[in-house]
mmCIF file of C-alpha atoms and ligand atoms in Angstrom:
data_model
loop_
_atom_site.group_PDB
_atom_site.id
_atom_site.type_symbol
_atom_site.label_atom_id
_atom_site.label_comp_id
_atom_site.label_asym_id
_atom_site.label_seq_id
_atom_site.Cartn_x
_atom_site.Cartn_y
_atom_site.Cartn_z
ATOM 1 C CA MET A 977 -78.688 30.546 31.880
ATOM 2 C CA ALA A 978 -80.870 27.510 31.038
ATOM 3 C CA TYR A 979 -84.380 26.337 31.985
ATOM 4 C CA PHE A 980 -85.283 22.886 32.910
ATOM 5 C CA ILE A 981 -88.401 21.006 33.945
ATOM 6 C CA LEU A 982 -88.445 17.887 36.204
ATOM 7 C CA LEU A 983 -91.401 15.600 35.273
ATOM 8 C CA GLY A 984 -92.623 12.438 36.902
ATOM 9 C CA PRO A 985 -95.465 11.148 39.064
ATOM 10 C CA PRO A 986 -95.992 12.363 42.661
ATOM 11 C CA GLY A 987 -93.444 10.645 44.914
ATOM 12 C CA CYS A 988 -90.920 9.899 42.267
ATOM 13 C CA GLY A 989 -88.390 12.264 43.916
ATOM 14 C CA LYS A 990 -88.720 15.427 41.959
ATOM 15 C CA GLY A 991 -88.624 17.768 44.886
ATOM 16 C CA THR A 992 -85.479 16.079 46.444
ATOM 17 C CA GLN A 993 -83.550 16.150 43.146
ATOM 18 C CA ALA A 994 -84.598 19.645 42.216
ATOM 19 C CA ARG A 995 -83.442 20.843 45.595
ATOM 20 C CA ARG A 996 -80.025 19.189 45.381
ATOM 21 C CA LEU A 997 -79.582 20.410 41.682
ATOM 22 C CA SER A 998 -80.468 23.938 42.641
ATOM 23 C CA GLN A 999 -77.884 23.841 45.409
ATOM 24 C CA SER A 1000 -75.083 22.297 43.445
ATOM 25 C CA MET A 1001 -75.706 23.853 39.941
ATOM 26 C CA GLY A 1002 -76.772 27.352 41.072
ATOM 27 C CA LEU A 1003 -80.248 26.857 39.574
ATOM 28 C CA ILE A 1004 -83.339 28.550 41.165
ATOM 29 C CA GLN A 1005 -85.724 25.815 42.188
ATOM 30 C CA VAL A 1006 -89.414 26.774 41.318
ATOM 31 C CA SER A 1007 -91.828 24.346 42.892
ATOM 32 C CA THR A 1008 -95.520 25.338 42.546
ATOM 33 C CA GLY A 1009 -96.247 22.866 45.407
ATOM 34 C CA ASP A 1010 -93.808 24.699 47.798
ATOM 35 C CA ILE A 1011 -95.274 28.041 46.741
ATOM 36 C CA LEU A 1012 -98.752 26.854 47.294
ATOM 37 C CA ARG A 1013 -97.918 25.445 50.770
ATOM 38 C CA GLN A 1014 -96.259 28.711 51.665
ATOM 39 C CA ALA A 1015 -99.430 30.529 50.555
ATOM 40 C CA ILE A 1016 -101.479 28.280 52.839
ATOM 41 C CA ALA A 1017 -99.134 28.810 55.842
ATOM 42 C CA ASP A 1018 -99.421 32.562 55.160
ATOM 43 C CA LYS A 1019 -103.222 32.379 54.897
ATOM 44 C CA THR A 1020 -103.283 34.363 51.664
ATOM 45 C CA LYS A 1021 -106.319 34.415 49.427
ATOM 46 C CA THR A 1022 -104.638 31.975 47.098
ATOM 47 C CA GLY A 1023 -103.781 29.790 49.961
ATOM 48 C CA LEU A 1024 -107.294 29.773 51.226
ATOM 49 C CA GLN A 1025 -108.602 28.816 47.733
ATOM 50 C CA ALA A 1026 -105.913 26.163 47.282
ATOM 51 C CA ALA A 1027 -105.893 24.401 50.683
ATOM 52 C CA GLU A 1028 -108.957 22.131 50.308
ATOM 53 C CA VAL A 1029 -108.159 21.200 46.681
ATOM 54 C CA MET A 1030 -104.661 20.202 47.655
ATOM 55 C CA GLU A 1031 -105.709 18.183 50.611
ATOM 56 C CA ARG A 1032 -108.043 16.243 48.373
ATOM 57 C CA GLY A 1033 -105.323 15.583 45.971
ATOM 58 C CA ASP A 1034 -106.827 17.421 43.006
ATOM 59 C CA LEU A 1035 -105.023 20.025 40.885
ATOM 60 C CA VAL A 1036 -105.232 23.733 41.740
ATOM 61 C CA SER A 1037 -106.671 25.766 38.850
ATOM 62 C CA ASP A 1038 -104.421 26.715 35.906
ATOM 63 C CA GLU A 1039 -105.342 30.339 36.365
ATOM 64 C CA ILE A 1040 -103.964 30.403 40.007
ATOM 65 C CA VAL A 1041 -100.836 28.439 39.156
ATOM 66 C CA THR A 1042 -100.042 30.566 36.084
ATOM 67 C CA ALA A 1043 -100.485 33.795 38.094
ATOM 68 C CA LEU A 1044 -98.083 32.476 40.721
ATOM 69 C CA ILE A 1045 -95.484 31.584 38.083
ATOM 70 C CA ALA A 1046 -95.701 34.917 36.312
ATOM 71 C CA GLU A 1047 -95.057 36.698 39.568
ATOM 72 C CA LYS A 1048 -92.145 34.339 40.350
ATOM 73 C CA LEU A 1049 -90.550 34.736 36.865
ATOM 74 C CA GLU A 1050 -90.544 38.508 37.228
ATOM 75 C CA ASN A 1051 -88.147 38.321 40.149
ATOM 76 C CA ILE A 1052 -85.807 35.637 38.828
ATOM 77 C CA GLY A 1053 -83.161 37.720 37.069
ATOM 78 C CA GLU A 1054 -80.310 35.940 35.091
ATOM 79 C CA GLN A 1055 -80.075 32.637 36.912
ATOM 80 C CA GLY A 1056 -81.051 29.359 35.351
ATOM 81 C CA VAL A 1057 -84.300 27.644 36.648
ATOM 82 C CA ILE A 1058 -85.377 24.131 37.532
ATOM 83 C CA PHE A 1059 -89.240 23.817 37.620
ATOM 84 C CA ASP A 1060 -90.535 20.950 39.767
ATOM 85 C CA GLY A 1061 -94.155 19.995 39.860
ATOM 86 C CA TYR A 1062 -94.902 22.580 37.183
ATOM 87 C CA PRO A 1063 -96.238 22.557 34.453
ATOM 88 C CA ARG A 1064 -98.903 19.782 35.209
ATOM 89 C CA THR A 1065 -101.367 20.400 32.357
ATOM 90 C CA ILE A 1066 -101.069 21.302 28.602
ATOM 91 C CA PRO A 1067 -102.609 24.851 29.315
ATOM 92 C CA GLN A 1068 -99.957 25.394 31.905
ATOM 93 C CA ALA A 1069 -97.209 24.213 29.485
ATOM 94 C CA GLU A 1070 -98.528 26.597 26.858
ATOM 95 C CA SER A 1071 -98.669 29.504 29.369
ATOM 96 C CA LEU A 1072 -95.147 28.836 30.392
ATOM 97 C CA ASP A 1073 -93.891 28.964 26.767
ATOM 98 C CA GLN A 1074 -95.717 32.267 26.333
ATOM 99 C CA LEU A 1075 -94.319 33.730 29.577
ATOM 100 C CA LEU A 1076 -90.780 32.712 28.750
ATOM 101 C CA GLU A 1077 -91.060 33.971 25.166
ATOM 102 C CA LYS A 1078 -91.898 37.416 26.420
ATOM 103 C CA CYS A 1079 -88.625 37.698 28.157
ATOM 104 C CA GLY A 1080 -86.747 36.036 25.228
ATOM 105 C CA ARG A 1081 -86.314 32.695 27.016
ATOM 106 C CA ALA A 1082 -87.471 29.095 26.353
ATOM 107 C CA ILE A 1083 -87.395 25.727 28.085
ATOM 108 C CA ASP A 1084 -84.060 23.916 27.270
ATOM 109 C CA CYS A 1085 -84.878 20.431 28.463
ATOM 110 C CA ALA A 1086 -87.747 18.407 30.255
ATOM 111 C CA LEU A 1087 -86.312 15.603 32.206
ATOM 112 C CA GLU A 1088 -88.727 12.768 33.075
ATOM 113 C CA MET A 1089 -88.051 10.521 35.932
ATOM 114 C CA THR A 1090 -89.538 7.172 35.225
ATOM 115 C CA VAL A 1091 -90.630 4.953 38.139
ATOM 116 C CA ASN A 1092 -92.611 1.781 38.807
ATOM 117 C CA GLU A 1093 -95.842 3.331 40.242
ATOM 118 C CA ALA A 1094 -96.594 0.327 42.460
ATOM 119 C CA ILE A 1095 -94.022 1.650 44.907
ATOM 120 C CA LEU A 1096 -95.262 5.257 45.080
ATOM 121 C CA ILE A 1097 -98.022 5.020 47.677
ATOM 122 C CA GLU A 1098 -95.595 3.320 50.179
ATOM 123 C CA ARG A 1099 -92.867 5.827 49.311
ATOM 124 C CA ILE A 1100 -95.126 8.911 49.741
ATOM 125 C CA SER A 1101 -97.041 7.659 52.708
ATOM 126 C CA GLY A 1102 -93.980 7.434 55.044
ATOM 127 C CA ARG A 1103 -92.476 10.850 54.101
ATOM 128 C CA PHE A 1104 -91.747 13.646 56.556
ATOM 129 C CA THR A 1105 -89.389 16.639 56.743
ATOM 130 C CA CYS A 1106 -87.437 18.514 59.379
ATOM 131 C CA ALA A 1107 -89.437 21.632 60.310
ATOM 132 C CA ASP A 1108 -86.241 23.754 60.619
ATOM 133 C CA CYS A 1109 -84.015 22.887 57.640
ATOM 134 C CA ASN A 1110 -86.503 20.983 55.439
ATOM 135 C CA GLU A 1111 -84.376 17.831 55.112
ATOM 136 C CA GLY A 1112 -86.372 15.011 53.826
ATOM 137 C CA TYR A 1113 -86.879 11.553 55.674
ATOM 138 C CA HIS A 1114 -88.927 8.428 55.325
ATOM 139 C CA ASP A 1115 -90.174 6.162 58.117
ATOM 140 C CA LYS A 1116 -88.962 3.010 56.295
ATOM 141 C CA PHE A 1117 -86.387 4.058 53.742
ATOM 142 C CA LYS A 1118 -84.588 7.028 55.388
ATOM 143 C CA PRO A 1119 -85.248 7.234 59.134
ATOM 144 C CA THR A 1120 -83.343 9.787 61.176
ATOM 145 C CA LYS A 1121 -80.163 8.337 62.603
ATOM 146 C CA VAL A 1122 -81.120 9.473 66.138
ATOM 147 C CA ASP A 1123 -84.791 8.896 66.937
ATOM 148 C CA GLY A 1124 -86.608 12.303 66.797
ATOM 149 C CA GLN A 1125 -83.585 14.362 65.788
ATOM 150 C CA CYS A 1126 -82.637 15.737 62.429
ATOM 151 C CA ASP A 1127 -79.332 14.402 61.091
ATOM 152 C CA LEU A 1128 -78.391 17.756 59.691
ATOM 153 C CA CYS A 1129 -79.455 20.460 61.916
ATOM 154 C CA SER A 1130 -80.408 18.462 65.211
ATOM 155 C CA GLY A 1131 -83.845 19.957 64.929
ATOM 156 C CA GLN A 1132 -86.590 18.068 66.855
ATOM 157 C CA GLU A 1133 -89.668 19.154 65.132
ATOM 158 C CA PHE A 1134 -90.844 17.431 61.917
ATOM 159 C CA LYS A 1135 -93.772 17.904 59.582
ATOM 160 C CA ARG A 1136 -95.883 15.659 57.361
ATOM 161 C CA ARG A 1137 -97.750 16.996 54.372
ATOM 162 C CA ALA A 1138 -101.575 17.093 54.660
ATOM 163 C CA ASP A 1139 -101.892 15.305 51.266
ATOM 164 C CA ASP A 1140 -99.331 12.525 51.959
ATOM 165 C CA ASN A 1141 -102.044 9.979 52.966
ATOM 166 C CA ALA A 1142 -103.147 6.936 50.975
ATOM 167 C CA GLU A 1143 -106.520 8.534 49.954
ATOM 168 C CA SER A 1144 -104.957 11.771 48.573
ATOM 169 C CA VAL A 1145 -102.034 9.942 47.032
ATOM 170 C CA LYS A 1146 -104.448 7.800 44.925
ATOM 171 C CA GLN A 1147 -106.209 10.905 43.780
ATOM 172 C CA ARG A 1148 -102.918 12.685 42.989
ATOM 173 C CA LEU A 1149 -101.889 9.702 40.836
ATOM 174 C CA LEU A 1150 -105.194 9.782 39.057
ATOM 175 C CA GLU A 1151 -104.793 13.480 38.338
ATOM 176 C CA TYR A 1152 -101.210 12.744 37.033
ATOM 177 C CA HIS A 1153 -102.582 10.250 34.544
ATOM 178 C CA GLN A 1154 -105.553 12.195 33.447
ATOM 179 C CA LYS A 1155 -103.913 15.688 33.145
ATOM 180 C CA THR A 1156 -100.141 15.640 33.444
ATOM 181 C CA THR A 1157 -98.876 12.616 31.319
ATOM 182 C CA ALA A 1158 -100.057 14.553 28.227
ATOM 183 C CA ILE A 1159 -97.170 17.090 28.813
ATOM 184 C CA ILE A 1160 -94.673 14.348 28.211
ATOM 185 C CA SER A 1161 -95.616 14.164 24.595
ATOM 186 C CA TYR A 1162 -95.837 17.968 24.492
ATOM 187 C CA TYR A 1163 -92.087 18.154 25.175
ATOM 188 C CA GLN A 1164 -91.288 15.072 23.211
ATOM 189 C CA ASP A 1165 -92.940 16.566 20.175
ATOM 190 C CA ARG A 1166 -90.634 19.568 20.603
ATOM 191 C CA LYS A 1167 -87.633 17.329 20.955
ATOM 192 C CA LEU A 1168 -86.988 18.613 24.466
ATOM 193 C CA LEU A 1169 -87.605 15.450 26.472
ATOM 194 C CA ARG A 1170 -84.855 13.271 28.192
ATOM 195 C CA ARG A 1171 -85.594 10.368 30.500
ATOM 196 C CA VAL A 1172 -83.819 9.092 33.525
ATOM 197 C CA ASP A 1173 -84.374 5.916 35.573
ATOM 198 C CA GLY A 1174 -86.008 7.227 38.649
ATOM 199 C CA MET A 1175 -85.729 3.725 40.304
ATOM 200 C CA ALA A 1176 -81.971 3.901 40.629
ATOM 201 C CA SER A 1177 -80.409 5.080 43.887
ATOM 202 C CA MET A 1178 -80.894 8.659 44.814
ATOM 203 C CA ASP A 1179 -77.256 9.393 44.127
ATOM 204 C CA GLN A 1180 -77.407 7.718 40.704
ATOM 205 C CA VAL A 1181 -80.568 9.537 39.702
ATOM 206 C CA TYR A 1182 -78.860 12.796 40.799
ATOM 207 C CA ALA A 1183 -75.735 11.882 38.809
ATOM 208 C CA ASP A 1184 -77.769 11.162 35.652
ATOM 209 C CA LEU A 1185 -79.724 14.358 35.883
ATOM 210 C CA GLU A 1186 -76.635 16.437 36.541
ATOM 211 C CA SER A 1187 -74.752 15.027 33.598
ATOM 212 C CA ILE A 1188 -77.683 15.981 31.249
ATOM 213 C CA ILE A 1189 -78.051 19.431 32.754
ATOM 214 C CA LYS A 1190 -74.285 20.115 32.468
ATOM 215 C CA THR A 1191 -74.481 19.721 28.746
ATOM 216 C CA TYR A 1192 -76.787 22.910 28.666
ATOM 217 C CA CYS A 1193 -74.834 25.069 31.230
HETATM 218 P P1 AMP B 1474 -96.376 18.737 44.880
HETATM 219 O O1 AMP B 1474 -95.759 19.434 45.981
HETATM 220 O O2 AMP B 1474 -95.696 19.111 43.623
HETATM 221 O O3 AMP B 1474 -96.658 17.245 45.106
HETATM 222 O O4 AMP B 1474 -97.831 19.382 44.776
HETATM 223 C C1 AMP B 1474 -98.845 19.230 45.879
HETATM 224 C C2 AMP B 1474 -100.197 19.732 45.401
HETATM 225 O O5 AMP B 1474 -100.212 21.111 45.095
HETATM 226 C C3 AMP B 1474 -100.756 18.999 44.176
HETATM 227 O O6 AMP B 1474 -101.385 17.801 44.494
HETATM 228 C C4 AMP B 1474 -101.766 20.037 43.756
HETATM 229 O O7 AMP B 1474 -102.933 19.996 44.421
HETATM 230 C C5 AMP B 1474 -101.010 21.293 43.954
HETATM 231 N N1 AMP B 1474 -100.135 21.762 42.773
HETATM 232 C C6 AMP B 1474 -98.781 21.840 42.818
HETATM 233 N N2 AMP B 1474 -98.312 22.277 41.654
HETATM 234 C C7 AMP B 1474 -99.415 22.394 40.842
HETATM 235 C C8 AMP B 1474 -99.618 22.759 39.465
HETATM 236 N N3 AMP B 1474 -98.559 22.948 38.679
HETATM 237 N N4 AMP B 1474 -100.822 22.758 38.991
HETATM 238 C C9 AMP B 1474 -101.923 22.455 39.798
HETATM 239 N N5 AMP B 1474 -101.859 22.097 41.089
HETATM 240 C C10 AMP B 1474 -100.575 22.007 41.530
#
């Protein structure tokens, strides 16, 4: 049972890779972005607090995010975990270490996906997902095979994230540089950081991540 973190700027493909790794390696995917979007859809108090902040592309407060993670970790049991989009600040990384320490666990490896940021705005702005099975698509790089129909489940409804527009993406990248890049050194200092080339094909990135993860499982 090992614990991993996927690091990298918005749009580098963390969510897609974490989803695939969780399915094939039996890891639980813990994505704070997904948890927050669910809270917004459920109209919970946290969701109401987070919605506007997220739409602007700013970071939700460390207090809210840490409380969500503490609740999630209580229900995880013995499976390994892959965190995606979390932690995003030094205080979050410190809280995570403390939360894991309380249950005798620790982060085994932080995997950074390195990308050329010039491509990120275009990558993010064209994203959409199937509303039924969540399969991810892109207007230019991965359109559906049949127009308006999901390749996997034939669903015909699709959704786009409220923060996947050029304005919010710029703000999300700014937040990444101001607050999140510091955690790369946090894990490097602890000798827990590994890097993969996030510009390679999706299958290659997956293979690179999988081969590192396998050494811990
Ligand atoms: P993501 O799905 O990871 O791209 O996250 C979408 C948005 O949710 C971010 O732009 C933030 O507003 C918020 N969010 C997700 N995870 C975190 C986190 N760990 N800390 C603060 N805000 C977060």
